[in-house]
């Protein structure tokens, strides 16, 4: 069977999250999911510390050749640390037409734990199809929400 650009033949390493996603688990998701996750995390942390959204920082960084979402996340993590906060927990909810992420959860948690310097037991990841009631559930995109709790260091 032909392989679409969104589906890897064997394993799809994603340089942004570090996760490798098997073809079977990848069906219904695209390579953009890890980016969506990192962008949602950026915005959740940024909101928690009273900063601006990703686009404010990423546009300039992108113009300077930075296109790696992990590098964008480093911007807000540095700001968080400068305000003497540390990440306490992270919750993610992904909505898309076929959110078959259960086989990926352990690997995503491990990758995110490393990126965020957070115990993987403090990361929760859920997914929904939205029961085909939203544009995301109808397959027109992927939506990711993140919520974080921070503690003073």
CSV table of C-alpha atoms in Angstrom, one decimal, residues 7-58:
chain,number,residue,atom,x,y,z
A,7,UNK,CA,2.7,8.1,7.8
A,8,UNK,CA,6.1,6.6,8.2
A,9,UNK,CA,6.8,3.1,6.7
A,10,UNK,CA,8.3,1.8,9.9
A,11,UNK,CA,9.1,4.3,12.6
A,12,UNK,CA,8.7,8.1,12.4
A,13,UNK,CA,11.3,9.8,14.6
A,14,UNK,CA,10.1,13.3,15.4
A,15,UNK,CA,13.1,15.6,16.1
A,16,UNK,CA,10.9,18.0,18.1
A,17,UNK,CA,9.6,15.6,20.7
A,18,UNK,CA,12.2,12.8,20.4
A,19,UNK,CA,9.4,10.2,20.2
A,20,UNK,CA,9.4,7.5,17.6
A,21,UNK,CA,5.9,6.6,16.4
A,22,UNK,CA,5.1,3.3,14.7
A,23,UNK,CA,3.2,3.3,11.5
A,24,UNK,CA,0.2,1.5,13.1
A,25,UNK,CA,0.0,4.0,16.0
A,26,UNK,CA,0.6,6.9,13.6
A,27,UNK,CA,-2.5,6.3,11.5
A,28,UNK,CA,-5.0,9.1,12.1
A,29,UNK,CA,-2.3,11.3,13.5
A,30,UNK,CA,0.2,13.4,11.5
A,31,UNK,CA,3.8,14.3,12.1
A,32,UNK,CA,2.5,17.7,13.4
A,33,UNK,CA,1.1,16.2,16.7
A,34,UNK,CA,4.3,16.6,18.6
A,35,UNK,CA,4.6,20.2,17.4
A,36,UNK,CA,1.1,20.9,18.6
A,37,UNK,CA,1.9,19.4,21.9
A,38,UNK,CA,5.1,21.5,22.3
A,39,UNK,CA,3.2,24.7,21.2
A,40,UNK,CA,0.4,24.1,23.7
A,41,UNK,CA,2.9,23.5,26.5
A,42,UNK,CA,4.7,26.7,25.6
A,43,UNK,CA,1.5,28.7,25.8
A,44,UNK,CA,0.4,27.1,29.0
A,45,UNK,CA,3.6,27.9,30.7
A,46,UNK,CA,3.7,31.4,29.2
A,47,UNK,CA,0.2,32.1,30.5
A,48,UNK,CA,1.1,30.8,34.0
A,49,UNK,CA,4.0,33.3,34.2
A,50,UNK,CA,2.2,36.2,32.6
A,51,UNK,CA,4.1,36.2,29.4
A,52,UNK,CA,3.0,36.3,25.7
A,53,UNK,CA,1.9,33.6,23.3
A,54,UNK,CA,4.3,31.5,21.2
A,55,UNK,CA,3.9,33.6,18.1
A,56,UNK,CA,5.4,36.7,19.7
A,57,UNK,CA,8.7,34.8,20.3
A,58,UNK,CA,8.6,32.2,17.5
